[in-house]
Short mmCIF file of C-alpha atoms and ligand atoms in Angstrom, two decimals:
data_model
loop_
_atom_site.label_atom_id
_atom_site.label_comp_id
_atom_site.label_asym_id
_atom_site.label_seq_id
_atom_site.Cartn_x
_atom_site.Cartn_y
_atom_site.Cartn_z
CA MET A 1 -22.23 -24.53 -15.06
CA LYS A 2 -19.19 -24.10 -17.33
CA PRO A 3 -17.53 -20.68 -17.51
CA THR A 4 -16.22 -19.39 -20.87
CA ILE A 5 -13.68 -16.63 -20.52
CA GLY A 6 -11.85 -14.48 -23.06
CA LEU A 7 -9.44 -11.72 -22.38
CA GLU A 8 -8.71 -8.33 -24.02
CA ILE A 9 -5.34 -6.98 -23.04
CA HIS A 10 -4.11 -3.44 -23.75
CA VAL A 11 -0.40 -2.79 -23.41
CA GLU A 12 1.40 0.49 -23.68
CA LEU A 13 4.47 0.18 -25.89
CA ASP A 14 7.71 1.48 -24.63
CA THR A 15 8.72 3.59 -27.65
CA LYS A 16 10.60 6.89 -27.23
CA THR A 17 7.81 8.97 -28.86
CA LYS A 18 4.06 8.64 -29.26
CA MET A 19 2.20 6.72 -31.94
CA PHE A 20 1.53 9.47 -34.39
CA CYS A 21 3.68 12.39 -33.27
CA ASP A 22 7.08 13.04 -31.76
CA SER A 23 5.84 14.07 -28.26
CA LEU A 24 7.66 12.07 -25.61
CA ASN A 25 6.08 8.76 -24.61
CA ASN A 26 6.13 8.74 -20.78
CA SER A 27 2.93 7.46 -19.14
CA LEU A 28 4.57 8.11 -15.72
CA GLU A 29 5.03 11.87 -16.23
CA LYS A 30 3.52 13.55 -13.08
CA GLU A 31 3.19 17.13 -14.47
CA PRO A 32 -0.03 17.23 -16.51
CA ASN A 33 0.04 18.16 -20.21
CA THR A 34 3.82 18.41 -20.64
CA ASN A 35 4.31 15.74 -23.34
CA ILE A 36 1.78 17.06 -25.85
CA CYS A 37 1.69 18.71 -29.29
CA PRO A 38 -0.94 19.80 -31.82
CA ILE A 39 -1.26 16.18 -33.15
CA CYS A 40 -1.92 14.33 -29.85
CA THR A 41 -4.23 17.14 -28.72
CA ALA A 42 -6.12 17.05 -32.06
CA GLN A 43 -5.64 20.69 -33.19
CA PRO A 44 -7.34 21.39 -36.51
CA GLY A 45 -5.07 20.87 -39.45
CA SER A 46 -2.58 18.64 -37.63
CA MET A 47 -1.58 15.37 -39.38
CA PRO A 48 -0.56 12.12 -37.85
CA VAL A 49 2.66 10.25 -38.81
CA ILE A 50 3.12 6.56 -38.05
CA ASN A 51 5.79 5.61 -35.54
CA GLU A 52 7.42 2.59 -37.25
CA LYS A 53 9.00 1.36 -34.01
CA ALA A 54 5.51 0.64 -32.61
CA ILE A 55 4.67 -1.36 -35.68
CA ASP A 56 7.90 -3.43 -35.23
CA PHE A 57 7.04 -4.07 -31.53
CA VAL A 58 3.57 -5.41 -32.41
CA ILE A 59 5.01 -7.64 -35.13
CA LYS A 60 7.64 -8.96 -32.65
CA ALA A 61 4.80 -9.76 -30.19
CA GLY A 62 2.90 -11.48 -32.90
CA LEU A 63 5.99 -13.59 -33.96
CA ALA A 64 6.65 -14.56 -30.39
CA LEU A 65 3.06 -15.81 -30.02
CA GLY A 66 3.02 -17.66 -33.30
CA CYS A 67 0.63 -15.22 -35.10
CA LYS A 68 0.32 -14.64 -38.77
CA ILE A 69 1.48 -11.17 -39.76
CA ASN A 70 -0.89 -9.38 -42.09
CA LYS A 71 1.25 -7.95 -44.84
CA LYS A 72 -1.42 -5.52 -45.91
CA THR A 73 -2.71 -3.53 -43.01
CA TRP A 74 -4.19 -0.10 -42.24
CA PHE A 75 -5.60 2.06 -39.48
CA GLU A 76 -9.22 2.93 -38.92
CA ARG A 77 -11.12 5.51 -37.00
CA LYS A 78 -13.18 4.21 -34.08
CA SER A 79 -15.70 6.95 -33.32
CA TYR A 80 -16.97 7.55 -29.87
CA PHE A 81 -17.22 10.64 -27.67
CA TYR A 82 -15.50 10.90 -24.42
CA PRO A 83 -13.63 13.95 -22.91
CA ASP A 84 -10.36 11.99 -22.73
CA LEU A 85 -10.41 11.48 -26.57
CA PRO A 86 -9.83 14.90 -28.11
CA LYS A 87 -10.43 13.87 -31.73
CA GLY A 88 -13.76 12.31 -31.03
CA TYR A 89 -12.39 9.10 -32.48
CA GLN A 90 -9.45 6.79 -31.64
CA ILE A 91 -7.15 5.68 -34.39
CA SER A 92 -7.28 1.88 -34.13
CA GLN A 93 -7.37 -1.14 -36.38
CA TYR A 94 -10.47 -3.24 -37.20
CA GLU A 95 -10.57 -5.01 -40.54
CA ALA A 96 -6.95 -5.79 -40.89
CA PRO A 97 -5.14 -6.10 -37.53
CA LEU A 98 -1.33 -6.34 -37.73
CA CYS A 99 -1.44 -9.95 -36.36
CA GLY A 100 -3.95 -12.75 -36.41
CA GLY A 101 -4.11 -16.27 -34.95
CA GLY A 102 -1.38 -17.49 -32.58
CA GLU A 103 -1.46 -19.32 -29.31
CA LEU A 104 -0.10 -19.25 -25.77
CA LYS A 105 -0.61 -21.92 -23.04
CA ASN A 106 -3.21 -23.63 -25.22
CA ILE A 107 -5.20 -20.47 -25.44
CA ARG A 108 -5.83 -19.29 -29.00
CA ILE A 109 -5.21 -15.55 -29.86
CA ASN A 110 -7.68 -14.00 -32.10
CA ARG A 111 -5.80 -10.87 -33.02
CA ILE A 112 -3.21 -8.24 -31.98
CA HIS A 113 -3.70 -4.73 -33.34
CA LEU A 114 -2.22 -1.30 -32.75
CA GLU A 115 -4.03 1.86 -31.60
CA GLU A 116 -3.43 4.99 -29.56
CA ASP A 117 -4.08 5.45 -25.82
CA THR A 118 -6.46 8.03 -24.54
CA GLY A 119 -5.86 10.92 -22.16
CA ARG A 120 -6.62 10.73 -18.46
CA LEU A 121 -9.43 12.28 -16.61
CA ILE A 122 -8.86 13.65 -13.15
CA HIS A 123 -11.99 14.42 -10.93
CA ASN A 124 -11.74 16.43 -7.75
CA LYS A 125 -14.56 18.91 -7.30
CA GLU A 126 -13.75 20.05 -10.82
CA SER A 127 -12.73 17.86 -13.70
CA PHE A 128 -9.46 18.03 -15.54
CA VAL A 129 -7.93 16.25 -18.46
CA ASP A 130 -4.32 15.35 -18.77
CA PHE A 131 -3.19 14.57 -22.37
CA ASN A 132 0.26 13.11 -21.49
CA ARG A 133 -1.01 9.65 -22.12
CA ALA A 134 -3.08 10.56 -25.16
CA GLY A 135 -1.47 9.03 -28.33
CA ILE A 136 0.88 6.65 -26.62
CA PRO A 137 1.10 3.50 -28.76
CA LEU A 138 -1.26 0.85 -27.39
CA MET A 139 -1.25 -2.78 -28.41
CA GLU A 140 -4.51 -4.65 -28.06
CA LEU A 141 -4.50 -8.46 -27.84
CA VAL A 142 -7.72 -10.37 -27.98
CA THR A 143 -7.98 -14.03 -27.05
CA GLU A 144 -10.46 -16.62 -28.12
CA PRO A 145 -12.87 -17.57 -25.32
CA ASP A 146 -10.69 -20.63 -24.50
CA ILE A 147 -10.16 -19.92 -20.83
CA CYS A 148 -12.14 -21.92 -18.20
CA SER A 149 -11.05 -20.53 -14.84
CA SER A 150 -9.78 -17.50 -13.03
CA ILE A 151 -6.41 -19.13 -12.35
CA GLU A 152 -6.01 -19.96 -16.05
CA ALA A 153 -6.72 -16.36 -16.96
CA LYS A 154 -4.24 -15.11 -14.46
CA ASN A 155 -1.52 -17.49 -15.57
CA PHE A 156 -1.98 -16.49 -19.17
CA ALA A 157 -1.80 -12.82 -18.38
CA GLN A 158 1.32 -13.27 -16.27
CA GLU A 159 3.10 -15.27 -19.04
CA LEU A 160 2.07 -12.64 -21.52
CA GLN A 161 3.63 -9.95 -19.36
CA LEU A 162 6.85 -11.96 -19.15
CA ILE A 163 7.00 -12.32 -22.95
CA PHE A 164 6.54 -8.55 -23.44
CA ARG A 165 9.34 -7.92 -20.93
CA TYR A 166 11.64 -10.40 -22.67
CA LEU A 167 10.83 -8.74 -26.04
CA LYS A 168 11.65 -5.41 -24.33
CA ILE A 169 8.47 -3.83 -25.93
CA SER A 170 6.88 -2.88 -22.66
CA ASN A 171 7.42 -3.23 -18.95
CA ALA A 172 3.69 -4.17 -18.87
CA ASP A 173 3.33 -3.25 -15.21
CA MET A 174 -0.30 -3.64 -14.35
CA GLU A 175 -0.21 -1.37 -11.21
CA LYS A 176 1.15 1.47 -13.40
CA GLY A 177 -1.50 0.92 -16.01
CA GLN A 178 1.05 -0.21 -18.66
CA MET A 179 -0.97 -3.44 -19.03
CA ARG A 180 -4.71 -3.40 -18.60
CA VAL A 181 -6.83 -6.55 -18.66
CA GLU A 182 -10.50 -6.87 -19.49
CA ALA A 183 -12.30 -10.16 -19.19
CA ASN A 184 -15.41 -11.43 -21.01
CA ILE A 185 -17.22 -14.01 -19.02
CA SER A 186 -20.27 -16.14 -19.72
CA LEU A 187 -21.70 -19.27 -18.23
CA ASP A 188 -22.87 -22.20 -20.39
CA MET A 189 -22.22 -20.06 -23.54
CA GLY A 190 -24.94 -17.63 -22.37
CA THR A 191 -24.87 -13.86 -22.19
CA LYS A 192 -21.37 -12.26 -22.11
CA VAL A 193 -20.50 -9.72 -19.47
CA GLU A 194 -17.31 -7.68 -19.79
CA ILE A 195 -15.32 -6.62 -16.73
CA LYS A 196 -12.94 -3.53 -16.87
CA ASN A 197 -10.54 -1.73 -14.46
CA LEU A 198 -8.56 -4.92 -13.60
CA ASN A 199 -5.34 -3.28 -12.28
CA SER A 200 -3.51 -6.30 -10.91
CA PHE A 201 -3.15 -9.97 -11.45
CA LYS A 202 -4.98 -10.53 -8.16
CA ALA A 203 -7.84 -8.34 -9.40
CA VAL A 204 -8.00 -10.45 -12.59
CA GLU A 205 -8.38 -13.59 -10.57
CA ARG A 206 -10.79 -12.19 -7.96
CA ALA A 207 -13.00 -10.36 -10.35
CA ILE A 208 -13.54 -13.48 -12.57
CA GLU A 209 -14.23 -15.59 -9.54
CA TYR A 210 -16.80 -12.98 -8.32
CA GLU A 211 -18.42 -12.67 -11.70
CA ILE A 212 -18.77 -16.47 -12.14
CA LYS A 213 -20.53 -16.59 -8.75
CA ARG A 214 -22.79 -13.61 -9.47
CA GLN A 215 -23.89 -15.03 -12.85
CA LYS A 216 -24.50 -18.43 -11.39
CA GLU A 217 -26.71 -17.00 -8.66
CA ILE A 218 -28.73 -15.08 -11.32
CA LEU A 219 -29.19 -18.22 -13.52
CA ASP A 220 -30.01 -20.39 -10.53
CA SER A 221 -32.88 -18.14 -9.59
CA ASN A 222 -34.12 -18.33 -13.20
CA LYS A 223 -33.31 -14.66 -14.03
CA LYS A 224 -31.38 -13.39 -16.99
CA VAL A 225 -27.80 -12.09 -17.15
CA ILE A 226 -27.70 -8.62 -18.77
CA HIS A 227 -25.24 -7.94 -21.60
CA GLU A 228 -23.28 -5.15 -20.02
CA THR A 229 -19.88 -3.69 -19.02
CA ARG A 230 -19.03 -3.98 -15.35
CA GLY A 231 -16.23 -2.41 -13.32
CA TRP A 232 -14.22 -4.02 -10.57
CA ASP A 233 -14.26 -2.33 -7.16
CA ASP A 234 -11.01 -3.37 -5.56
CA LYS A 235 -12.04 -2.13 -2.12
CA LYS A 236 -15.36 -3.88 -2.00
CA GLN A 237 -13.99 -6.84 -4.01
CA GLU A 238 -17.06 -6.90 -6.28
CA THR A 239 -18.07 -6.02 -9.80
CA PHE A 240 -20.58 -3.21 -10.48
CA SER A 241 -22.67 -2.21 -13.56
CA GLN A 242 -21.02 0.52 -15.62
CA ARG A 243 -22.93 0.67 -18.95
CA ILE A 244 -24.82 -1.31 -21.42
CA LYS A 245 -22.42 -2.60 -24.03
CA GLU A 246 -21.96 -0.86 -27.44
CA THR A 247 -21.90 -3.04 -30.53
CA SER A 248 -19.12 -2.49 -33.12
CA GLU A 249 -21.61 -0.70 -35.44
CA ASP A 250 -21.94 1.99 -32.84
CA TYR A 251 -18.26 2.87 -33.41
CA ARG A 252 -18.64 3.58 -37.10
CA TYR A 253 -15.23 2.24 -38.05
CA PHE A 254 -13.85 3.53 -41.32
CA PRO A 255 -10.29 3.70 -42.80
CA GLU A 256 -8.26 6.59 -41.51
CA PRO A 257 -7.83 8.83 -44.51
CA ASP A 258 -4.78 10.71 -43.08
CA LEU A 259 -2.56 7.55 -42.95
CA PRO A 260 -1.24 5.31 -45.74
CA ILE A 261 -2.03 1.58 -46.12
CA LEU A 262 0.94 -0.38 -44.76
CA ASN A 263 2.75 -3.07 -46.67
CA ILE A 264 4.89 -5.20 -44.46
CA SER A 265 7.69 -6.92 -46.38
CA ASP A 266 8.88 -10.43 -45.88
CA LYS A 267 12.37 -9.06 -45.37
CA LYS A 268 11.07 -6.91 -42.54
CA ILE A 269 9.33 -9.90 -40.86
CA GLN A 270 12.51 -11.92 -41.26
CA GLU A 271 14.68 -9.20 -39.63
CA LEU A 272 12.35 -8.94 -36.68
CA ARG A 273 12.10 -12.70 -36.31
CA PHE A 274 15.91 -12.75 -36.19
CA GLU A 275 15.88 -10.19 -33.33
CA LEU A 276 13.56 -12.29 -31.08
CA PRO A 277 15.32 -13.31 -27.81
CA GLU A 278 15.04 -16.70 -26.22
CA LEU A 279 11.42 -16.68 -24.91
CA PRO A 280 10.39 -17.53 -21.30
CA GLU A 281 8.99 -20.98 -22.05
CA ASN A 282 12.06 -22.08 -24.02
CA ARG A 283 14.38 -20.73 -21.34
CA ARG A 284 12.31 -22.51 -18.62
CA LYS A 285 12.72 -25.83 -20.36
CA ARG A 286 16.43 -25.24 -21.00
CA PHE A 287 17.17 -24.25 -17.41
CA GLU A 288 15.30 -27.27 -16.09
CA LYS A 289 17.31 -29.64 -18.33
CA GLU A 290 20.64 -27.90 -18.07
CA TYR A 291 20.92 -27.01 -14.39
CA LYS A 292 18.52 -29.24 -12.53
CA ILE A 293 17.84 -26.54 -9.95
CA LYS A 294 14.82 -26.00 -7.77
CA ASP A 295 14.19 -22.25 -8.28
CA VAL A 296 13.94 -22.14 -12.07
CA GLU A 297 10.90 -19.86 -11.89
CA PHE A 298 12.85 -17.31 -9.94
CA PHE A 299 15.34 -17.02 -12.79
CA ILE A 300 12.66 -16.99 -15.43
CA ASN A 301 10.80 -14.16 -13.79
CA ASN A 302 13.97 -12.25 -13.10
CA PRO A 303 15.85 -12.57 -16.39
CA VAL A 304 18.64 -10.26 -15.16
CA PHE A 305 19.47 -12.78 -12.39
CA GLY A 306 18.95 -15.56 -14.94
CA ASP A 307 21.65 -13.99 -17.14
CA PHE A 308 23.88 -13.47 -14.13
CA PHE A 309 23.44 -17.00 -13.04
CA GLU A 310 24.53 -18.42 -16.42
CA ASN A 311 27.50 -16.09 -16.68
CA THR A 312 28.59 -17.18 -13.19
CA ILE A 313 28.38 -20.85 -14.24
CA SER A 314 30.70 -20.41 -17.27
CA GLU A 315 33.12 -18.33 -15.07
CA LEU A 316 32.98 -21.09 -12.46
CA LYS A 317 33.87 -23.74 -15.08
CA ALA A 318 36.94 -21.65 -15.95
CA TRP A 319 38.03 -21.42 -12.32
CA LEU A 320 37.65 -25.20 -11.92
CA GLU A 321 39.68 -25.83 -15.03
CA ALA A 322 42.42 -23.37 -14.04
CA GLY A 323 42.56 -25.04 -10.58
CA LYS A 324 42.75 -28.40 -12.30
CA ILE A 325 39.85 -29.58 -10.20
CA ASN A 326 37.85 -32.39 -11.63
CA THR A 327 34.49 -32.51 -9.77
CA ASP A 328 30.77 -32.99 -10.35
CA ILE A 329 29.72 -29.36 -10.83
CA ASP A 330 26.06 -29.82 -10.05
CA PRO A 331 26.32 -29.09 -6.32
CA LEU A 332 28.20 -25.96 -7.18
CA ILE A 333 25.52 -24.94 -9.64
CA ARG A 334 22.93 -25.45 -6.94
CA LEU A 335 25.05 -23.37 -4.55
CA CYS A 336 25.16 -20.49 -7.03
CA ALA A 337 21.48 -20.70 -7.70
CA ASN A 338 20.73 -20.69 -4.00
CA TYR A 339 22.89 -17.72 -3.26
CA ILE A 340 21.47 -15.69 -6.17
CA SER A 341 17.80 -16.48 -5.51
CA THR A 342 17.98 -15.92 -1.67
CA GLU A 343 20.68 -13.41 -1.04
CA PHE A 344 20.98 -11.15 -4.12
CA PRO A 345 17.51 -9.63 -4.02
CA LYS A 346 18.30 -8.42 -0.48
CA LEU A 347 21.68 -6.84 -1.33
CA LYS A 348 22.14 -3.31 -2.80
CA GLY A 349 25.07 -2.64 -5.10
CA GLU A 350 26.89 -4.37 -7.88
CA ILE A 351 28.86 -7.47 -8.33
CA THR A 352 30.19 -9.23 -11.44
CA PRO A 353 29.75 -12.92 -12.38
CA GLU A 354 33.56 -13.20 -12.46
CA ASN A 355 33.99 -12.23 -8.89
CA PHE A 356 31.01 -14.28 -7.63
CA ALA A 357 32.26 -17.36 -9.40
CA GLU A 358 35.54 -16.83 -7.60
CA LEU A 359 33.75 -16.70 -4.20
CA ILE A 360 31.94 -19.95 -4.91
CA TYR A 361 35.26 -21.44 -6.05
CA LEU A 362 37.07 -20.35 -2.86
CA THR A 363 34.14 -21.77 -0.75
CA PHE A 364 34.43 -25.06 -2.63
CA ILE A 365 38.19 -25.33 -2.13
CA GLY A 366 37.82 -24.60 1.58
CA ASP A 367 39.62 -21.22 1.64
CA ILE A 368 36.49 -19.74 3.22
CA SER A 369 33.68 -21.13 5.37
CA SER A 370 30.11 -20.70 4.27
CA SER A 371 29.40 -18.16 7.00
CA GLY A 372 32.63 -16.28 5.93
CA ALA A 373 31.40 -16.39 2.37
CA GLN A 374 28.10 -14.67 3.45
CA GLN A 375 30.13 -11.86 5.00
CA VAL A 376 32.42 -11.58 1.95
CA LEU A 377 29.42 -11.44 -0.44
CA LYS A 378 27.94 -8.51 1.47
CA GLU A 379 31.30 -6.72 1.29
CA MET A 380 31.63 -7.53 -2.39
CA PHE A 381 28.26 -5.81 -3.11
CA LYS A 382 29.24 -2.83 -1.10
CA THR A 383 32.76 -2.28 -2.31
CA LYS A 384 32.92 -4.01 -5.74
CA LYS A 385 36.24 -5.63 -4.54
CA ASP A 386 37.06 -9.21 -5.59
CA PRO A 387 36.63 -11.91 -2.90
CA SER A 388 40.32 -12.80 -2.38
CA GLN A 389 41.10 -9.16 -1.67
CA ILE A 390 38.37 -8.94 0.94
CA ILE A 391 39.33 -12.29 2.50
CA LYS A 392 42.86 -11.10 2.91
CA GLN A 393 41.90 -7.71 4.26
CA LYS A 394 39.44 -9.02 6.78
CA ASN A 395 41.52 -12.04 7.67
CA LEU A 396 38.77 -14.47 6.84
CA LYS A 397 40.83 -17.16 5.32
CA GLN A 398 39.79 -20.39 6.71
CA MET A 399 42.40 -22.58 8.36
CA SER A 400 42.34 -25.85 6.50
CA ASP A 401 46.07 -26.35 6.94
CA LYS A 402 46.67 -29.12 9.45
CA GLY A 403 50.02 -27.74 10.58
CA ASP A 404 48.33 -24.42 11.68
CA LEU A 405 45.52 -26.23 13.38
CA ASP A 406 47.75 -28.75 15.19
CA LYS A 407 48.99 -26.44 17.99
CA ILE A 408 45.59 -24.88 18.59
CA ILE A 409 44.03 -28.39 18.95
CA ASP A 410 46.79 -29.40 21.47
CA LYS A 411 45.86 -26.40 23.49
CA ILE A 412 42.14 -27.06 23.44
CA ILE A 413 42.69 -30.76 24.42
CA GLU A 414 44.94 -29.65 27.25
CA ASN A 415 42.54 -27.16 28.63
CA ASN A 416 39.25 -29.15 28.40
CA LYS A 417 39.98 -32.33 30.22
CA GLU A 418 36.34 -32.94 31.17
CA ALA A 419 35.04 -32.73 27.66
CA VAL A 420 37.89 -34.95 26.39
CA ASP A 421 36.91 -37.51 29.00
CA ASN A 422 33.23 -37.36 28.18
CA PHE A 423 34.04 -37.83 24.51
CA LYS A 424 36.15 -40.86 25.28
CA LYS A 425 33.08 -42.25 27.18
CA GLY A 426 31.11 -41.90 23.89
CA LYS A 427 29.46 -38.51 24.36
CA GLN A 428 29.24 -37.12 20.76
CA GLY A 429 28.16 -33.69 21.95
CA SER A 430 31.48 -33.19 23.60
CA LEU A 431 33.11 -33.30 20.12
CA GLN A 432 30.89 -30.45 19.05
CA PHE A 433 31.92 -28.60 22.13
CA LEU A 434 35.58 -29.10 21.38
CA ILE A 435 35.21 -28.00 17.72
CA GLY A 436 33.38 -24.92 19.12
CA GLN A 437 36.37 -24.08 21.28
CA VAL A 438 38.67 -24.37 18.20
CA MET A 439 36.39 -22.05 16.35
CA LYS A 440 36.42 -19.60 19.20
CA GLU A 441 40.24 -19.76 19.51
CA THR A 442 40.67 -19.07 15.74
CA LYS A 443 37.92 -16.43 15.72
CA GLY A 444 35.97 -18.62 13.26
CA ALA A 445 38.86 -19.16 10.88
CA ALA A 446 39.26 -22.85 11.39
CA ASN A 447 37.57 -25.24 8.92
CA PRO A 448 35.21 -27.02 11.37
CA LYS A 449 35.06 -30.15 9.34
CA ILE A 450 38.83 -30.56 9.30
CA ALA A 451 39.12 -29.52 13.00
CA GLY A 452 36.53 -32.21 13.96
CA GLU A 453 38.33 -34.91 11.92
CA MET A 454 41.66 -33.93 13.56
CA ILE A 455 40.29 -34.01 17.16
CA GLU A 456 38.65 -37.34 16.62
CA LYS A 457 41.86 -38.84 15.25
CA ARG A 458 43.87 -37.48 18.18
CA LEU A 459 41.45 -38.93 20.80
MN1 MN B 1 -8.79 -0.96 -27.56
#
């Protein structure tokens, strides 16, 4: 049986103020009912005013996803009763969403529209309602039912989150409710079931898998799938029936009389298109082509590190040029990428690309060993000092100078006759032992490669 899946994704937009009033937009506010005013609590006589920033954000999302922007667009009232909705209707869009069409990862987008979020209900013995979230601008994106598997759905939602973060229109954190996914699922184009309360990417994947299995079992036993809305129980890892689905007629959509029709100008669209950053997929392709590194996805998912990496590379090129060093830069690029993706996430503090590039340069020219570099890096994060300063202070400069090493090697050969004899008899391990003695004598300052070469030559 072939699954057909469509997604509906709600995203809280990261504007300073709410959608139709100047109450603060902070969905993470803990103290209930602090960011509220007569408009977002629906006091009689209050009038909504459109937050233009939210309109801009939705247009940006639309442009990033290849949508067509509707130049004439308006808001509508979606009527339904629920205690978290003080007006008895939600201001949303129905006939003329801001954006239509578009595509991501071969999945067509039906529409993107703008609406307002609802309040939050809190139940413990008594029931409470917190309106901090009421009226926060909420973008709703609806896909065509082009998705065939749970993995595909998850990948789509993850890429979407990344795009919203690159656009800086929302942090789209699912665990914080800033991005909420609902999935419509049917088998063999049969009855659709909608699943709500998907609060993580894992939940999206698991719930869809569960639902495909559930519906298959129903159809296999010749029963009928009911058209309904189901919730996802994360503890039990199963979906459960919530309510029989409303049709759009039940919502009695009609144009919001308190708000004007919007006319989006070509100039406005041009301006917003100009503001679009490099998007994740373009960046992914560019990184693969330009840097040939393994951990591209790390840098795409962590754009701050991606920027840092690129700044380091240009600084590093300057260092090599200043040092008149003509070398294949690819191994150095890989070294940078490796440090950033494995070490940086563990370290607290700050470091500049200039200083980091210098550290890589000093490692490359042999002024510091790779274990020394690890130590210096930690110190750089802690103190913000540049690497040459730290190397000097901590006496970490590697001895690559043959004159300095000569005397020490003399002494080691003198004092370790047995190992020297064994080496002469062909025992390679003895060389490692002798190098180890040099490292010990220099407290790790010797360049082991050079020391090894010198011992071999001498014997
Ligand atoms: Mn909605």
